[in-house]
Each structure stands twice: as structure tokens, then as C-alpha cells.
């Protein structure tokens, strides 16, 4: 069974590509994932080599500012800073930090950009991967270093205070920001009709050369056919991100430890949620919010989605497959 979702408000009418427009594609690797871009190219469009170089430059700048794997990045500089030091951040990095702190406040800490020590301890960051759960003492020590409430920012100066031991980790928001950044770059080049994807997170604008929307199938876990539907969404001025327990994990002692950590406990989220998909105008926010809802779980997550009018789909694992729960905002988009 197939169903479709369409944005409730298209805003301005989707730009119609020129009659001679053709579909072009570029792809590559970034942030430990792959990226791809499709666009409607007219005779006046920037050539592919120039456009590809521009896209790669945008992604390289995101890494230079926000990567925990890059020792010279702005985030890494902050993480190494001595207690009491104020560090100025580039505008993009500062805006991502502000957005991350807002999601942390709204979710009661289910999302926490200061969870770097926990991410490393569980082997899901730059630190070596591990094959078993960490000891309780190590876990408590890592938790003591976290706490989004300890992060103080100075908006006027785009600065952040290092209180001591705080290690920022933007792994649950930076890819979404990268999608937004590439989309903005394409629009600045006059390419209004495009689809951008990084690691399965997407943002679309306009329509394809044939006048059809950028139709995208929502991600489902392996064996996700049990949800009963293939869901297509028309991405015009809309982004989609999915957080799932099947992407990165390890198994030890009969337990499966997924990469989505609950900063409030220090352990991976352990409820029956297989994945959460969020639709939002900004991919950065869809990325962060899908993580927050995954940590909150199906009940509290649905309450949060309803309170904030989020279009969200929850797939809950059971012995026979998956149950699906849709937020009211998601259901309203069904056509």
C-alpha cells in the first residue's frame, strides 16, 4: 500500500524549470556518510564542475567548524579550551549551538550537545569502537562531564564559555545543517529546484524538470514492511530526517546497544522504538528533533510532537514487525 504526504503550505508557487531544463546529479562523501545533489539545470545554470567545487567547499566548511574528528575544528578547539575561557565561534557554528541548546531545553535534556564524553565512552565518536558496555564508574564519570545547562553563550559576541570539561558533539545536528547549507548555496546560484541529501537526511525545493515534485520514500528499518505502508513525501520547502536503532550499534551479553544515547541516563535509548522520522522546514531541526524524540520514546515523544506541532512518525518494534504511530501534524499532510 502506498500513500503520499504533501506540505500543508507551499508558500510561493514552486518555480517551474525552463523547458530545456535537464536533471543533473552530483555525489560524494562527507562527515562519515555520502552526499548527493540533484537539480534542474537550465542552459544558464552554473556548470557542474563549478557547482561541485562549491558544494564541496560548503561541506568542508561545516567540517572545519563542527567536526569532532577534525582536531583543528572550532568545536575541537572549544573542547580543548581551559576552564573559564570564552571562545568566539563562526556564525554558522554558533547558530547550530543555539539551535541545539533550544532542543535541549525543550526536550528536558533528551537531546544534549554536551554529550561528547558519553558518545566517546560508548565508542560512537572519534574514540575507538568498543565491543562491550562501559563500566558503571566510567559511565558516571562521563555523565559528570556533561550538562547542557552548564553551557553559557554570549549572543552579542557569538562566544561560548568553557566552564571546564564540556565537550560539544554536534553529530546529531551537523549533517542536517550541512543539508541546509548546501541547499542555501544552490539557491544562491539561482538553482531553485533541487534535492539535497546527506546520510539519508534530505531537503527539497521546487520541482523536477518534468514538473513532478521531488518524491522521496520515507526510511524504514530492515524488515519495515510490517508497518504496512510505503510513504512518499513531496519535498518542496521541506526536510526529512530519520533516527533509528539499526544504523550503528554493537551487541554484547545478549544486549543491543544503539548509537542514540539518552544523556539523562548515560545509556543508549532502550525502549521499543525502531525509528522516528520528522518533517520540518529546516533539516538541522529535523535532524535534532528526530534524535530527541527517539530518546523520549513513543509515549513521551508523541506528547512532545503534539505539543510542538511536529510532523513525526514513530515505528515501534514488536515480535511480529512494527506498529506505526503518527502525530496529528503528520496525519494532516496525508493526501
PDB file of N, CA and C in Angstrom, residues 41-98:
ATOM      1  N   UNK A  41      18.720  21.640 -14.220  1.00  0.00           N
ATOM      2  CA  UNK A  41      19.734  22.514 -14.815  1.00  0.00           C
ATOM      3  C   UNK A  41      19.207  23.117 -16.112  1.00  0.00           C
ATOM      4  N   UNK A  42      19.210  24.425 -16.192  1.00  0.00           N
ATOM      5  CA  UNK A  42      18.841  25.133 -17.411  1.00  0.00           C
ATOM      6  C   UNK A  42      20.116  25.556 -18.125  1.00  0.00           C
ATOM      7  N   UNK A  43      20.016  26.040 -19.370  1.00  0.00           N
ATOM      8  CA  UNK A  43      21.227  26.477 -20.088  1.00  0.00           C
ATOM      9  C   UNK A  43      22.015  27.555 -19.361  1.00  0.00           C
ATOM     10  N   UNK A  44      21.358  28.301 -18.465  1.00  0.00           N
ATOM     11  CA  UNK A  44      22.034  29.389 -17.752  1.00  0.00           C
ATOM     12  C   UNK A  44      22.618  28.945 -16.421  1.00  0.00           C
ATOM     13  N   UNK A  45      22.414  27.673 -16.055  1.00  0.00           N
ATOM     14  CA  UNK A  45      22.898  27.178 -14.768  1.00  0.00           C
ATOM     15  C   UNK A  45      24.422  27.116 -14.742  1.00  0.00           C
ATOM     16  N   UNK A  46      24.993  27.315 -13.547  1.00  0.00           N
ATOM     17  CA  UNK A  46      26.434  27.160 -13.357  1.00  0.00           C
ATOM     18  C   UNK A  46      26.848  25.753 -13.787  1.00  0.00           C
ATOM     19  N   UNK A  47      28.013  25.614 -14.410  1.00  0.00           N
ATOM     20  CA  UNK A  47      28.425  24.298 -14.905  1.00  0.00           C
ATOM     21  C   UNK A  47      28.698  23.347 -13.737  1.00  0.00           C
ATOM     22  N   UNK A  48      28.659  22.052 -14.029  1.00  0.00           N
ATOM     23  CA  UNK A  48      28.729  21.027 -12.986  1.00  0.00           C
ATOM     24  C   UNK A  48      30.038  21.067 -12.205  1.00  0.00           C
ATOM     25  N   UNK A  49      31.148  21.294 -12.872  1.00  0.00           N
ATOM     26  CA  UNK A  49      32.438  21.327 -12.172  1.00  0.00           C
ATOM     27  C   UNK A  49      32.474  22.459 -11.149  1.00  0.00           C
ATOM     28  N   UNK A  50      32.002  23.624 -11.552  1.00  0.00           N
ATOM     29  CA  UNK A  50      31.983  24.772 -10.639  1.00  0.00           C
ATOM     30  C   UNK A  50      31.031  24.520  -9.490  1.00  0.00           C
ATOM     31  N   UNK A  51      29.864  23.973  -9.816  1.00  0.00           N
ATOM     32  CA  UNK A  51      28.877  23.698  -8.783  1.00  0.00           C
ATOM     33  C   UNK A  51      29.393  22.638  -7.806  1.00  0.00           C
ATOM     34  N   UNK A  52      30.016  21.585  -8.329  1.00  0.00           N
ATOM     35  CA  UNK A  52      30.558  20.542  -7.461  1.00  0.00           C
ATOM     36  C   UNK A  52      31.619  21.083  -6.522  1.00  0.00           C
ATOM     37  N   UNK A  53      32.488  21.959  -7.048  1.00  0.00           N
ATOM     38  CA  UNK A  53      33.522  22.562  -6.203  1.00  0.00           C
ATOM     39  C   UNK A  53      32.894  23.412  -5.111  1.00  0.00           C
ATOM     40  N   UNK A  54      31.833  24.131  -5.457  1.00  0.00           N
ATOM     41  CA  UNK A  54      31.162  24.962  -4.465  1.00  0.00           C
ATOM     42  C   UNK A  54      30.503  24.138  -3.376  1.00  0.00           C
ATOM     43  N   UNK A  55      29.857  23.034  -3.769  1.00  0.00           N
ATOM     44  CA  UNK A  55      29.222  22.155  -2.783  1.00  0.00           C
ATOM     45  C   UNK A  55      30.261  21.573  -1.843  1.00  0.00           C
ATOM     46  N   UNK A  56      31.363  21.088  -2.415  1.00  0.00           N
ATOM     47  CA  UNK A  56      32.416  20.503  -1.569  1.00  0.00           C
ATOM     48  C   UNK A  56      33.010  21.539  -0.624  1.00  0.00           C
ATOM     49  N   UNK A  57      33.109  22.789  -1.076  1.00  0.00           N
ATOM     50  CA  UNK A  57      33.631  23.849  -0.204  1.00  0.00           C
ATOM     51  C   UNK A  57      32.674  24.119   0.956  1.00  0.00           C
ATOM     52  N   UNK A  58      31.369  24.105   0.678  1.00  0.00           N
ATOM     53  CA  UNK A  58      30.380  24.300   1.740  1.00  0.00           C
ATOM     54  C   UNK A  58      30.499  23.191   2.785  1.00  0.00           C
ATOM     55  N   UNK A  59      30.593  21.943   2.331  1.00  0.00           N
ATOM     56  CA  UNK A  59      30.685  20.811   3.250  1.00  0.00           C
ATOM     57  C   UNK A  59      32.004  20.825   4.021  1.00  0.00           C
ATOM     58  N   UNK A  60      33.085  21.224   3.358  1.00  0.00           N
ATOM     59  CA  UNK A  60      34.379  21.306   4.044  1.00  0.00           C
ATOM     60  C   UNK A  60      34.333  22.343   5.157  1.00  0.00           C
ATOM     61  N   UNK A  61      33.589  23.421   4.950  1.00  0.00           N
ATOM     62  CA  UNK A  61      33.485  24.455   5.979  1.00  0.00           C
ATOM     63  C   UNK A  61      32.674  23.953   7.172  1.00  0.00           C
ATOM     64  N   UNK A  62      31.639  23.163   6.928  1.00  0.00           N
ATOM     65  CA  UNK A  62      30.889  22.573   8.035  1.00  0.00           C
ATOM     66  C   UNK A  62      31.807  21.692   8.879  1.00  0.00           C
ATOM     67  N   UNK A  63      32.627  20.884   8.217  1.00  0.00           N
ATOM     68  CA  UNK A  63      33.566  20.021   8.931  1.00  0.00           C
ATOM     69  C   UNK A  63      34.579  20.856   9.709  1.00  0.00           C
ATOM     70  N   UNK A  64      35.099  21.900   9.069  1.00  0.00           N
ATOM     71  CA  UNK A  64      36.112  22.745   9.712  1.00  0.00           C
ATOM     72  C   UNK A  64      35.574  23.424  10.959  1.00  0.00           C
ATOM     73  N   UNK A  65      34.281  23.635  11.016  1.00  0.00           N
ATOM     74  CA  UNK A  65      33.698  24.284  12.183  1.00  0.00           C
ATOM     75  C   UNK A  65      33.175  23.289  13.225  1.00  0.00           C
ATOM     76  N   UNK A  66      32.599  22.159  12.792  1.00  0.00           N
ATOM     77  CA  UNK A  66      31.772  21.365  13.698  1.00  0.00           C
ATOM     78  C   UNK A  66      32.193  19.921  13.899  1.00  0.00           C
ATOM     79  N   UNK A  67      33.265  19.463  13.274  1.00  0.00           N
ATOM     80  CA  UNK A  67      33.632  18.051  13.356  1.00  0.00           C
ATOM     81  C   UNK A  67      34.443  17.735  14.609  1.00  0.00           C
ATOM     82  N   UNK A  68      34.052  16.675  15.310  1.00  0.00           N
ATOM     83  CA  UNK A  68      34.857  16.186  16.425  1.00  0.00           C
ATOM     84  C   UNK A  68      36.022  15.341  15.946  1.00  0.00           C
ATOM     85  N   UNK A  69      35.986  14.931  14.689  1.00  0.00           N
ATOM     86  CA  UNK A  69      37.066  14.137  14.120  1.00  0.00           C
ATOM     87  C   UNK A  69      38.213  15.012  13.627  1.00  0.00           C
ATOM     88  N   UNK A  70      37.932  16.300  13.394  1.00  0.00           N
ATOM     89  CA  UNK A  70      38.951  17.254  12.932  1.00  0.00           C
ATOM     90  C   UNK A  70      39.527  17.972  14.145  1.00  0.00           C
ATOM     91  N   UNK A  71      40.791  17.681  14.446  1.00  0.00           N
ATOM     92  CA  UNK A  71      41.426  18.250  15.642  1.00  0.00           C
ATOM     93  C   UNK A  71      41.490  19.769  15.584  1.00  0.00           C
ATOM     94  N   UNK A  72      41.464  20.335  14.376  1.00  0.00           N
ATOM     95  CA  UNK A  72      41.591  21.788  14.227  1.00  0.00           C
ATOM     96  C   UNK A  72      40.245  22.496  14.133  1.00  0.00           C
ATOM     97  N   UNK A  73      39.126  21.762  14.208  1.00  0.00           N
ATOM     98  CA  UNK A  73      37.813  22.393  14.052  1.00  0.00           C
ATOM     99  C   UNK A  73      37.520  23.332  15.217  1.00  0.00           C
ATOM    100  N   UNK A  74      36.548  24.203  15.018  1.00  0.00           N
ATOM    101  CA  UNK A  74      36.170  25.150  16.072  1.00  0.00           C
ATOM    102  C   UNK A  74      35.597  24.427  17.285  1.00  0.00           C
ATOM    103  N   UNK A  75      34.822  23.368  17.045  1.00  0.00           N
ATOM    104  CA  UNK A  75      34.294  22.581  18.159  1.00  0.00           C
ATOM    105  C   UNK A  75      35.425  21.910  18.926  1.00  0.00           C
ATOM    106  N   UNK A  76      36.406  21.363  18.210  1.00  0.00           N
ATOM    107  CA  UNK A  76      37.538  20.714  18.886  1.00  0.00           C
ATOM    108  C   UNK A  76      38.346  21.725  19.685  1.00  0.00           C
ATOM    109  N   UNK A  77      38.517  22.928  19.158  1.00  0.00           N
ATOM    110  CA  UNK A  77      39.227  23.982  19.897  1.00  0.00           C
ATOM    111  C   UNK A  77      38.502  24.291  21.190  1.00  0.00           C
ATOM    112  N   UNK A  78      37.172  24.399  21.124  1.00  0.00           N
ATOM    113  CA  UNK A  78      36.404  24.656  22.336  1.00  0.00           C
ATOM    114  C   UNK A  78      36.576  23.510  23.327  1.00  0.00           C
ATOM    115  N   UNK A  79      36.512  22.293  22.839  1.00  0.00           N
ATOM    116  CA  UNK A  79      36.582  21.131  23.733  1.00  0.00           C
ATOM    117  C   UNK A  79      37.921  21.051  24.457  1.00  0.00           C
ATOM    118  N   UNK A  80      38.975  21.598  23.855  1.00  0.00           N
ATOM    119  CA  UNK A  80      40.304  21.578  24.490  1.00  0.00           C
ATOM    120  C   UNK A  80      40.568  22.808  25.353  1.00  0.00           C
ATOM    121  N   UNK A  81      39.695  23.792  25.295  1.00  0.00           N
ATOM    122  CA  UNK A  81      39.949  25.064  25.971  1.00  0.00           C
ATOM    123  C   UNK A  81      39.994  24.898  27.485  1.00  0.00           C
ATOM    124  N   UNK A  82      40.798  25.726  28.120  1.00  0.00           N
ATOM    125  CA  UNK A  82      40.914  25.704  29.580  1.00  0.00           C
ATOM    126  C   UNK A  82      39.659  26.290  30.221  1.00  0.00           C
ATOM    127  N   UNK A  83      39.328  25.854  31.437  1.00  0.00           N
ATOM    128  CA  UNK A  83      38.156  26.385  32.136  1.00  0.00           C
ATOM    129  C   UNK A  83      38.218  27.901  32.264  1.00  0.00           C
ATOM    130  N   UNK A  84      37.063  28.529  32.070  1.00  0.00           N
ATOM    131  CA  UNK A  84      36.972  29.977  32.205  1.00  0.00           C
ATOM    132  C   UNK A  84      37.239  30.742  30.933  1.00  0.00           C
ATOM    133  N   UNK A  85      37.622  30.079  29.873  1.00  0.00           N
ATOM    134  CA  UNK A  85      37.909  30.741  28.603  1.00  0.00           C
ATOM    135  C   UNK A  85      36.640  30.930  27.779  1.00  0.00           C
ATOM    136  N   UNK A  86      36.513  32.131  27.201  1.00  0.00           N
ATOM    137  CA  UNK A  86      35.474  32.404  26.221  1.00  0.00           C
ATOM    138  C   UNK A  86      36.055  32.205  24.827  1.00  0.00           C
ATOM    139  N   UNK A  87      35.330  31.470  23.980  1.00  0.00           N
ATOM    140  CA  UNK A  87      35.789  31.265  22.609  1.00  0.00           C
ATOM    141  C   UNK A  87      34.746  31.804  21.636  1.00  0.00           C
ATOM    142  N   UNK A  88      35.204  32.612  20.695  1.00  0.00           N
ATOM    143  CA  UNK A  88      34.328  33.098  19.632  1.00  0.00           C
ATOM    144  C   UNK A  88      34.143  31.991  18.597  1.00  0.00           C
ATOM    145  N   UNK A  89      32.918  31.795  18.155  1.00  0.00           N
ATOM    146  CA  UNK A  89      32.611  30.775  17.167  1.00  0.00           C
ATOM    147  C   UNK A  89      32.161  31.436  15.867  1.00  0.00           C
ATOM    148  N   UNK A  90      32.450  30.811  14.728  1.00  0.00           N
ATOM    149  CA  UNK A  90      31.906  31.325  13.468  1.00  0.00           C
ATOM    150  C   UNK A  90      30.384  31.356  13.524  1.00  0.00           C
ATOM    151  N   UNK A  91      29.790  32.186  12.680  1.00  0.00           N
ATOM    152  CA  UNK A  91      28.341  32.397  12.741  1.00  0.00           C
ATOM    153  C   UNK A  91      27.562  31.094  12.594  1.00  0.00           C
ATOM    154  N   UNK A  92      27.950  30.245  11.655  1.00  0.00           N
ATOM    155  CA  UNK A  92      27.206  29.005  11.450  1.00  0.00           C
ATOM    156  C   UNK A  92      27.313  28.086  12.659  1.00  0.00           C
ATOM    157  N   UNK A  93      28.504  27.923  13.171  1.00  0.00           N
ATOM    158  CA  UNK A  93      28.710  27.055  14.330  1.00  0.00           C
ATOM    159  C   UNK A  93      27.931  27.572  15.538  1.00  0.00           C
ATOM    160  N   UNK A  94      27.918  28.884  15.719  1.00  0.00           N
ATOM    161  CA  UNK A  94      27.191  29.471  16.841  1.00  0.00           C
ATOM    162  C   UNK A  94      25.687  29.260  16.682  1.00  0.00           C
ATOM    163  N   UNK A  95      25.175  29.396  15.451  1.00  0.00           N
ATOM    164  CA  UNK A  95      23.737  29.203  15.242  1.00  0.00           C
ATOM    165  C   UNK A  95      23.340  27.756  15.479  1.00  0.00           C
ATOM    166  N   UNK A  96      24.209  26.797  15.125  1.00  0.00           N
ATOM    167  CA  UNK A  96      23.927  25.384  15.396  1.00  0.00           C
ATOM    168  C   UNK A  96      23.921  25.135  16.902  1.00  0.00           C
ATOM    169  N   UNK A  97      24.860  25.726  17.628  1.00  0.00           N
ATOM    170  CA  UNK A  97      24.892  25.572  19.078  1.00  0.00           C
ATOM    171  C   UNK A  97      23.619  26.133  19.704  1.00  0.00           C
ATOM    172  N   UNK A  98      23.179  27.303  19.253  1.00  0.00           N
ATOM    173  CA  UNK A  98      21.947  27.888  19.782  1.00  0.00           C
ATOM    174  C   UNK A  98      20.744  26.969  19.530  1.00  0.00           C
TER     175      UNK A  98
END
